[in-house]
Amino acid sequence: MGRQVLVTGGTGYIGSHTVVELQAAGYDVVIIDDLSNSTAEVIDNIEKISGIRPAFEEFNLLNNVQLEAFFEKYSDIDAIIHFAAFKAVGESVAKPLSYYRNNLVSLMNILDCMSKYHVSNLVFSSSCTVYGQPDQLPVTENTPKKDAESPYGNTKAISEEILRDVVQVTPQVNVIALRYFNPIGAHPTSLIGELPRGVPGNLVPFITQTAAGIRQQLSVFGDDYDTPDGSNIRDYINVVDLAKAHVIAIDRLINKTNAERFEFFNIGTGKGVSVLEVVHTFEEATGVKLNYKIVDRRPGDVVKIYADTTIANTVLGWKAETSLAETLLSAWNWEKSVRNL
Ligand code: UD1
């Protein structure tokens, strides 16, 4: 039997792409997911891509009795990737307690079980949100962190602090936190991708739904920022490239090549792209015209952020490979396959 990796949130957007890459690298995968923001069909589609069906247990990580029963049943877990979390920024402002409870208690339950069941290796889904609006760009891993802009963002900042403190007193535990910039796109097979429930909050799902005719018009939130074309700048990272960074992080922990017991890495392209550039690149890559309008700024948006990826490039040997145009085309192909267009 190969090395076994537990992937929490493994039927979600980034989780499902990571499961595929882990299986391609020879890992056995067990998923825990409560299907609160995904469906069991994702497992079928992972199997279609990989030819391997991952094991799947459906429950919520707040339930520590079920989590302990899980570790009794799966006693050979070599590493964990913890994706499962709430991630809607706006919703987190409306429901802070629900975000703090879900995102922090689930992490603490996992850490308890790592000690109890002697699991040493954890990869944690973090976010560039921990930097807030940085004073200097691009951001390196050592750029000072600012206050989070939302309870969601704060759960990621606090989670990193919890991990740092736990690693300090638990010699057996090793953690890599990957700070994602803006993950977009879908698997080239169009069998898995991002499936937001309701009105999408994120840019690219809103674009593809507008192109598909589900939304009438894309709102571009502001063109009067201090940027070359006035719209916000982000670092959009292809989800398959991002998934591959997790496999490298798992290899690093399992092979014990990590330099420190708590490491963190920026996972982005290193390139800042504006909202209007995303819109126009989408139009060029797909040949579909987007109906869009400039509207007021969205409260809480940082003006510009993009990654310095030197450390991920040199230490992990990981690099973003897929172009923005190809990535946006993959998002469009996925939207078309979901809508039978
Ligand atoms: C946000 C969070 C980030 C989190 C991510 C998860 C902040 C500052 N960042 O990223 O931490 O990991 O969500 O989903 O809270 N835009 C439009 N029209 C739209 C939608 C978006 O113009 O309909 C613009 C936004 O103003 C922004 C860019 O597109 O400039 C990207 O927005 P979005 O996809 O929501 O991601 P972030 O806000 O960068």
Short mmCIF file of C-alpha atoms and ligand atoms in Angstrom, two decimals:
data_model
loop_
_atom_site.label_atom_id
_atom_site.label_comp_id
_atom_site.label_asym_id
_atom_site.label_seq_id
_atom_site.Cartn_x
_atom_site.Cartn_y
_atom_site.Cartn_z
CA MET A 1 0.00 0.00 0.00
CA GLY A 2 1.16 3.52 -0.81
CA ARG A 3 1.40 6.45 1.55
CA GLN A 4 -1.98 7.55 2.77
CA VAL A 5 -3.08 11.19 2.82
CA LEU A 6 -6.22 12.48 4.50
CA VAL A 7 -7.72 15.38 2.55
CA THR A 8 -10.37 17.32 4.47
CA GLY A 9 -12.62 19.28 2.16
CA GLY A 10 -11.50 16.92 -0.62
CA THR A 11 -14.69 17.29 -2.66
CA GLY A 12 -14.35 21.10 -2.70
CA TYR A 13 -12.80 23.25 -5.40
CA ILE A 14 -9.11 23.18 -4.52
CA GLY A 15 -9.44 19.91 -2.59
CA SER A 16 -10.75 17.92 -5.56
CA HIS A 17 -7.96 19.10 -7.86
CA THR A 18 -5.41 18.23 -5.18
CA VAL A 19 -6.85 14.72 -4.73
CA VAL A 20 -6.32 14.12 -8.47
CA GLU A 21 -2.70 15.28 -8.30
CA LEU A 22 -1.99 13.24 -5.15
CA GLN A 23 -3.35 10.11 -6.84
CA ALA A 24 -1.27 10.83 -9.95
CA ALA A 25 1.78 11.00 -7.66
CA GLY A 26 0.95 7.58 -6.17
CA TYR A 27 -0.65 8.57 -2.88
CA ASP A 28 -3.70 6.80 -1.46
CA VAL A 29 -6.29 9.40 -0.59
CA VAL A 30 -9.04 9.43 2.02
CA ILE A 31 -11.46 12.35 1.90
CA ILE A 32 -13.47 13.77 4.77
CA ASP A 33 -16.12 16.25 3.64
CA ASP A 34 -19.57 17.16 4.96
CA LEU A 35 -20.74 18.12 1.44
CA SER A 36 -21.93 21.48 2.77
CA ASN A 37 -20.52 23.21 -0.31
CA SER A 38 -19.99 20.33 -2.76
CA THR A 39 -21.60 17.09 -3.93
CA ALA A 40 -20.72 13.39 -3.84
CA GLU A 41 -20.66 13.44 -7.67
CA VAL A 42 -17.22 15.02 -7.38
CA ILE A 43 -15.93 11.63 -6.17
CA ASP A 44 -17.23 9.97 -9.36
CA ASN A 45 -15.53 12.63 -11.44
CA ILE A 46 -12.23 12.29 -9.58
CA GLU A 47 -12.45 8.57 -10.34
CA LYS A 48 -13.12 9.31 -14.03
CA ILE A 49 -9.97 11.44 -14.20
CA SER A 50 -7.66 9.24 -12.13
CA GLY A 51 -9.09 5.78 -12.62
CA ILE A 52 -8.91 5.49 -8.84
CA ARG A 53 -11.77 6.08 -6.42
CA PRO A 54 -10.64 7.85 -3.26
CA ALA A 55 -12.06 6.63 0.06
CA PHE A 56 -14.71 9.00 1.36
CA GLU A 57 -16.21 9.65 4.79
CA GLU A 58 -19.01 12.17 5.09
CA PHE A 59 -19.11 14.13 8.33
CA ASN A 60 -18.43 17.54 9.83
CA LEU A 61 -15.07 18.09 11.52
CA LEU A 62 -16.68 19.86 14.47
CA ASN A 63 -17.81 16.38 15.53
CA ASN A 64 -14.73 15.18 17.38
CA VAL A 65 -16.35 11.85 18.29
CA GLN A 66 -16.71 11.03 14.60
CA LEU A 67 -13.23 12.35 13.91
CA GLU A 68 -11.72 10.06 16.55
CA ALA A 69 -13.68 7.12 15.15
CA PHE A 70 -12.24 8.04 11.75
CA PHE A 71 -8.65 7.83 13.04
CA GLU A 72 -9.44 4.50 14.75
CA LYS A 73 -10.61 3.17 11.38
CA TYR A 74 -7.82 4.69 9.27
CA SER A 75 -4.78 4.03 11.41
CA ASP A 76 -2.13 4.49 8.69
CA ILE A 77 -2.57 8.14 7.75
CA ASP A 78 0.87 9.60 6.90
CA ALA A 79 -0.20 13.19 6.32
CA ILE A 80 -3.19 15.50 6.31
CA ILE A 81 -4.14 18.36 4.01
CA HIS A 82 -6.73 20.50 5.75
CA PHE A 83 -8.88 22.40 3.24
CA ALA A 84 -12.28 22.12 4.90
CA ALA A 85 -13.41 25.63 5.85
CA PHE A 86 -15.95 28.32 5.13
CA LYS A 87 -14.55 30.86 2.67
CA ALA A 88 -17.12 33.52 1.72
CA VAL A 89 -15.77 36.87 2.80
CA GLY A 90 -19.12 38.72 2.84
CA GLU A 91 -20.93 35.93 4.67
CA SER A 92 -18.19 35.91 7.30
CA VAL A 93 -18.95 39.55 8.12
CA ALA A 94 -22.63 38.66 8.62
CA LYS A 95 -21.95 35.44 10.57
CA PRO A 96 -18.64 35.86 12.40
CA LEU A 97 -19.26 33.24 15.08
CA SER A 98 -20.17 30.62 12.54
CA TYR A 99 -16.87 31.32 10.72
CA TYR A 100 -14.73 31.35 13.86
CA ARG A 101 -16.33 28.16 15.18
CA ASN A 102 -16.21 26.23 11.93
CA ASN A 103 -12.74 27.24 10.77
CA LEU A 104 -10.94 27.27 14.12
CA VAL A 105 -12.57 24.39 16.01
CA SER A 106 -12.16 22.04 13.03
CA LEU A 107 -8.44 22.86 12.93
CA MET A 108 -8.12 22.32 16.69
CA ASN A 109 -9.93 18.98 16.45
CA ILE A 110 -7.52 17.89 13.72
CA LEU A 111 -4.52 18.96 15.82
CA ASP A 112 -5.87 17.06 18.84
CA CYS A 113 -6.19 13.92 16.75
CA MET A 114 -2.72 14.36 15.25
CA SER A 115 -1.30 14.13 18.76
CA LYS A 116 -3.57 11.34 19.89
CA TYR A 117 -3.13 9.19 16.78
CA HIS A 118 0.51 10.08 16.06
CA VAL A 119 0.09 11.78 12.70
CA SER A 120 3.06 14.07 12.10
CA ASN A 121 2.46 15.96 8.88
CA LEU A 122 -0.02 18.72 8.08
CA VAL A 123 -0.46 20.99 5.09
CA PHE A 124 -2.74 23.90 5.87
CA SER A 125 -4.75 26.03 3.40
CA SER A 126 -3.85 29.59 4.17
CA SER A 127 -4.39 32.73 2.16
CA CYS A 128 -2.78 35.95 1.02
CA THR A 129 -5.54 37.54 3.08
CA VAL A 130 -3.14 37.29 6.06
CA TYR A 131 -1.14 40.19 4.54
CA GLY A 132 -4.09 42.62 4.38
CA GLN A 133 -3.09 45.57 2.16
CA PRO A 134 0.70 45.35 2.33
CA ASP A 135 2.84 48.48 2.17
CA GLN A 136 5.26 46.92 -0.29
CA LEU A 137 4.68 44.77 -3.35
CA PRO A 138 5.24 42.03 -4.23
CA VAL A 139 4.67 40.42 -0.83
CA THR A 140 7.25 38.01 0.48
CA GLU A 141 6.58 35.47 3.23
CA ASN A 142 8.19 37.89 5.65
CA THR A 143 6.15 40.96 4.73
CA PRO A 144 4.56 42.12 7.99
CA LYS A 145 0.98 40.97 8.38
CA LYS A 146 -1.78 43.55 8.68
CA ASP A 147 -5.10 43.22 10.43
CA ALA A 148 -7.47 40.96 8.54
CA GLU A 149 -10.19 42.68 6.50
CA SER A 150 -12.90 40.18 7.47
CA PRO A 151 -13.69 37.43 10.02
CA TYR A 152 -12.89 34.94 7.24
CA GLY A 153 -9.45 36.49 6.80
CA ASN A 154 -9.00 36.56 10.53
CA THR A 155 -9.67 32.80 10.79
CA LYS A 156 -6.71 32.23 8.45
CA ALA A 157 -4.45 34.58 10.42
CA ILE A 158 -5.46 32.99 13.76
CA SER A 159 -5.10 29.48 12.34
CA GLU A 160 -1.49 30.23 11.41
CA GLU A 161 -0.88 31.46 14.97
CA ILE A 162 -2.46 28.34 16.43
CA LEU A 163 -0.25 26.19 14.20
CA ARG A 164 2.90 28.09 15.17
CA ASP A 165 2.14 27.71 18.89
CA VAL A 166 1.20 24.04 18.65
CA VAL A 167 4.30 23.16 16.62
CA GLN A 168 6.43 24.87 19.26
CA VAL A 169 5.33 22.44 21.99
CA THR A 170 4.65 19.32 19.90
CA PRO A 171 7.98 18.04 18.58
CA GLN A 172 6.39 15.37 16.44
CA VAL A 173 4.21 17.77 14.43
CA ASN A 174 5.42 19.40 11.18
CA VAL A 175 3.32 21.93 9.30
CA ILE A 176 3.45 23.67 5.94
CA ALA A 177 0.99 26.52 5.40
CA LEU A 178 0.42 27.45 1.76
CA ARG A 179 -0.73 31.03 1.32
CA TYR A 180 -2.82 30.97 -1.84
CA PHE A 181 -3.33 34.08 -3.88
CA ASN A 182 -6.45 33.96 -6.13
CA PRO A 183 -7.09 30.39 -7.33
CA ILE A 184 -9.02 30.20 -10.61
CA GLY A 185 -9.71 27.84 -13.52
CA ALA A 186 -10.67 24.19 -13.70
CA HIS A 187 -9.27 20.78 -14.56
CA PRO A 188 -8.47 20.44 -18.31
CA THR A 189 -10.93 17.51 -18.54
CA SER A 190 -13.76 19.86 -17.40
CA LEU A 191 -14.83 17.11 -14.99
CA ILE A 192 -14.09 19.12 -11.83
CA GLY A 193 -14.08 22.84 -11.16
CA GLU A 194 -15.52 25.56 -8.97
CA LEU A 195 -19.26 25.30 -8.33
CA PRO A 196 -20.42 28.20 -6.18
CA ARG A 197 -23.87 27.98 -4.65
CA GLY A 198 -26.07 30.98 -5.39
CA VAL A 199 -24.64 34.24 -6.70
CA PRO A 200 -20.85 33.95 -7.01
CA GLY A 201 -18.83 36.34 -4.87
CA ASN A 202 -15.59 35.72 -6.75
CA LEU A 203 -14.62 37.30 -10.04
CA VAL A 204 -14.04 34.36 -12.37
CA PRO A 205 -17.19 32.34 -11.55
CA PHE A 206 -19.15 35.58 -12.01
CA ILE A 207 -17.48 36.09 -15.40
CA THR A 208 -18.20 32.56 -16.62
CA GLN A 209 -21.81 32.71 -15.39
CA THR A 210 -22.26 36.05 -17.18
CA ALA A 211 -20.80 34.56 -20.36
CA ALA A 212 -23.20 31.61 -19.97
CA GLY A 213 -26.17 33.97 -19.67
CA ILE A 214 -26.95 33.06 -16.06
CA ARG A 215 -26.03 36.57 -14.88
CA GLN A 216 -27.03 39.58 -16.96
CA GLN A 217 -24.03 41.73 -16.28
CA LEU A 218 -20.67 41.63 -14.56
CA SER A 219 -20.03 44.48 -12.15
CA VAL A 220 -16.42 45.63 -12.08
CA PHE A 221 -15.96 47.04 -8.60
CA GLY A 222 -14.21 50.34 -9.22
CA ASP A 223 -11.97 51.85 -11.90
CA ASP A 224 -10.63 54.76 -9.87
CA TYR A 225 -8.01 52.94 -7.81
CA ASP A 226 -4.37 53.89 -7.87
CA THR A 227 -3.46 51.25 -10.48
CA PRO A 228 -2.60 51.59 -14.21
CA ASP A 229 -6.19 51.03 -15.43
CA GLY A 230 -7.91 51.97 -12.16
CA SER A 231 -9.18 48.46 -11.30
CA ASN A 232 -7.89 46.20 -8.50
CA ILE A 233 -4.82 44.04 -8.99
CA ARG A 234 -4.59 40.41 -7.89
CA ASP A 235 -2.39 37.38 -8.53
CA TYR A 236 -4.55 34.74 -10.24
CA ILE A 237 -3.15 31.23 -9.85
CA ASN A 238 -4.27 28.21 -11.89
CA VAL A 239 -5.95 25.64 -9.63
CA VAL A 240 -4.07 22.65 -11.07
CA ASP A 241 -0.73 24.43 -10.58
CA LEU A 242 -1.88 25.21 -7.04
CA ALA A 243 -2.88 21.57 -6.45
CA LYS A 244 0.63 20.47 -7.49
CA ALA A 245 2.14 22.69 -4.79
CA HIS A 246 0.30 20.56 -2.22
CA VAL A 247 1.85 17.36 -3.53
CA ILE A 248 5.30 18.93 -3.25
CA ALA A 249 4.52 20.06 0.30
CA ILE A 250 3.37 16.54 1.24
CA ASP A 251 6.51 15.00 -0.32
CA ARG A 252 8.60 17.49 1.65
CA LEU A 253 6.96 16.59 4.97
CA ILE A 254 6.93 12.84 4.41
CA ASN A 255 10.56 12.79 3.23
CA LYS A 256 11.47 15.11 6.13
CA THR A 257 13.24 17.61 3.87
CA ASN A 258 11.54 20.54 5.57
CA ALA A 259 14.02 23.01 7.04
CA GLU A 260 11.77 24.20 9.87
CA ARG A 261 8.88 22.44 11.59
CA PHE A 262 6.52 25.26 10.64
CA GLU A 263 7.00 26.63 7.14
CA PHE A 264 4.85 28.89 4.99
CA PHE A 265 4.97 29.68 1.31
CA ASN A 266 3.33 32.13 -1.09
CA ILE A 267 1.58 30.26 -3.86
CA GLY A 268 0.88 32.60 -6.76
CA THR A 269 2.24 33.49 -10.19
CA GLY A 270 4.23 36.51 -9.06
CA LYS A 271 2.36 38.62 -11.60
CA GLY A 272 -0.24 41.27 -10.75
CA VAL A 273 -3.22 41.41 -13.12
CA SER A 274 -6.08 43.92 -13.03
CA VAL A 275 -9.78 43.08 -13.05
CA LEU A 276 -10.13 44.70 -16.49
CA GLU A 277 -7.19 42.68 -17.79
CA VAL A 278 -8.93 39.50 -16.60
CA VAL A 279 -12.11 40.57 -18.40
CA HIS A 280 -10.29 41.30 -21.65
CA THR A 281 -8.09 38.21 -21.49
CA PHE A 282 -11.25 36.13 -20.99
CA GLU A 283 -12.83 37.71 -24.07
CA GLU A 284 -9.74 37.09 -26.20
CA ALA A 285 -9.22 33.51 -24.99
CA THR A 286 -12.84 32.42 -25.42
CA GLY A 287 -14.14 34.70 -28.16
CA VAL A 288 -17.11 35.52 -25.91
CA LYS A 289 -17.97 39.19 -25.32
CA LEU A 290 -18.71 40.05 -21.70
CA ASN A 291 -21.45 42.45 -20.73
CA TYR A 292 -19.79 44.41 -17.94
CA LYS A 293 -20.21 47.72 -16.20
CA ILE A 294 -18.00 49.74 -13.88
CA VAL A 295 -19.73 50.20 -10.53
CA ASP A 296 -18.72 51.49 -7.09
CA ARG A 297 -15.85 50.01 -5.17
CA ARG A 298 -16.61 46.91 -3.07
CA PRO A 299 -16.06 47.60 0.63
CA GLY A 300 -13.12 45.73 2.10
CA ASP A 301 -11.27 45.14 -1.19
CA VAL A 302 -7.52 45.58 -1.02
CA VAL A 303 -6.24 47.77 -3.87
CA LYS A 304 -3.46 45.54 -5.12
CA ILE A 305 -1.64 42.44 -4.04
CA TYR A 306 0.60 39.92 -5.77
CA ALA A 307 3.16 37.43 -4.62
CA ASP A 308 6.89 37.26 -4.54
CA THR A 309 7.20 33.53 -5.19
CA THR A 310 11.00 33.27 -4.98
CA ILE A 311 10.89 31.10 -1.86
CA ALA A 312 8.31 28.68 -3.27
CA ASN A 313 10.28 28.56 -6.55
CA THR A 314 13.64 27.89 -4.95
CA VAL A 315 12.85 25.98 -1.75
CA LEU A 316 9.88 23.92 -2.99
CA GLY A 317 11.01 23.83 -6.62
CA TRP A 318 7.45 24.78 -7.54
CA LYS A 319 6.42 27.30 -10.16
CA ALA A 320 3.13 28.39 -11.71
CA GLU A 321 3.08 27.12 -15.29
CA THR A 322 -0.28 27.80 -16.88
CA SER A 323 -1.02 31.12 -18.58
CA LEU A 324 -3.92 33.34 -17.57
CA ALA A 325 -5.56 32.87 -20.99
CA GLU A 326 -5.39 29.08 -20.78
CA THR A 327 -6.67 29.16 -17.21
CA LEU A 328 -9.64 31.39 -18.09
CA LEU A 329 -10.43 29.12 -21.05
CA SER A 330 -10.47 26.12 -18.67
CA ALA A 331 -12.92 27.98 -16.39
CA TRP A 332 -15.14 28.67 -19.40
CA ASN A 333 -14.99 25.05 -20.61
CA TRP A 334 -15.97 23.90 -17.13
CA GLU A 335 -18.90 26.34 -16.98
CA LYS A 336 -20.07 25.11 -20.38
CA SER A 337 -19.86 21.48 -19.32
CA VAL A 338 -21.82 22.15 -16.10
CA ARG A 339 -24.54 24.02 -18.00
CA ASN A 340 -24.58 21.62 -20.97
CA LEU A 341 -23.76 24.47 -23.37
C1 UD1 B 1 -11.22 37.25 -1.46
C2 UD1 B 1 -10.45 37.38 -0.19
C3 UD1 B 1 -9.44 36.28 -0.10
C4 UD1 B 1 -10.12 34.95 -0.16
C5 UD1 B 1 -10.94 34.85 -1.42
C6 UD1 B 1 -11.75 33.58 -1.29
C7 UD1 B 1 -10.27 39.67 0.59
C8 UD1 B 1 -9.50 40.94 0.54
N1 UD1 B 1 -9.78 38.67 -0.15
O1 UD1 B 1 -10.33 37.51 -2.52
O2 UD1 B 1 -8.77 36.35 1.11
O3 UD1 B 1 -9.19 33.92 -0.10
O4 UD1 B 1 -11.81 35.99 -1.54
O5 UD1 B 1 -12.81 33.51 -2.10
O6 UD1 B 1 -11.26 39.59 1.25
N2 UD1 B 1 -14.55 41.64 -8.60
C9 UD1 B 1 -15.36 42.38 -9.46
N3 UD1 B 1 -16.62 41.93 -9.72
C10 UD1 B 1 -17.13 40.80 -9.16
C11 UD1 B 1 -16.30 40.04 -8.28
C12 UD1 B 1 -15.03 40.50 -8.02
O7 UD1 B 1 -14.94 43.42 -9.98
O8 UD1 B 1 -18.29 40.48 -9.41
C13 UD1 B 1 -13.18 42.09 -8.33
C14 UD1 B 1 -12.90 42.40 -6.88
O9 UD1 B 1 -13.19 43.74 -6.57
C15 UD1 B 1 -11.42 42.08 -6.79
C16 UD1 B 1 -11.21 40.96 -7.82
O10 UD1 B 1 -12.34 41.03 -8.68
O11 UD1 B 1 -10.66 43.18 -7.17
C17 UD1 B 1 -11.11 39.59 -7.21
O12 UD1 B 1 -12.23 39.40 -6.33
P1 UD1 B 1 -12.57 37.99 -5.66
O13 UD1 B 1 -12.58 36.92 -6.71
O14 UD1 B 1 -13.80 38.17 -4.85
O15 UD1 B 1 -11.32 37.68 -4.74
P2 UD1 B 1 -10.62 38.58 -3.61
O16 UD1 B 1 -11.53 39.61 -3.09
O17 UD1 B 1 -9.32 39.01 -4.16
#
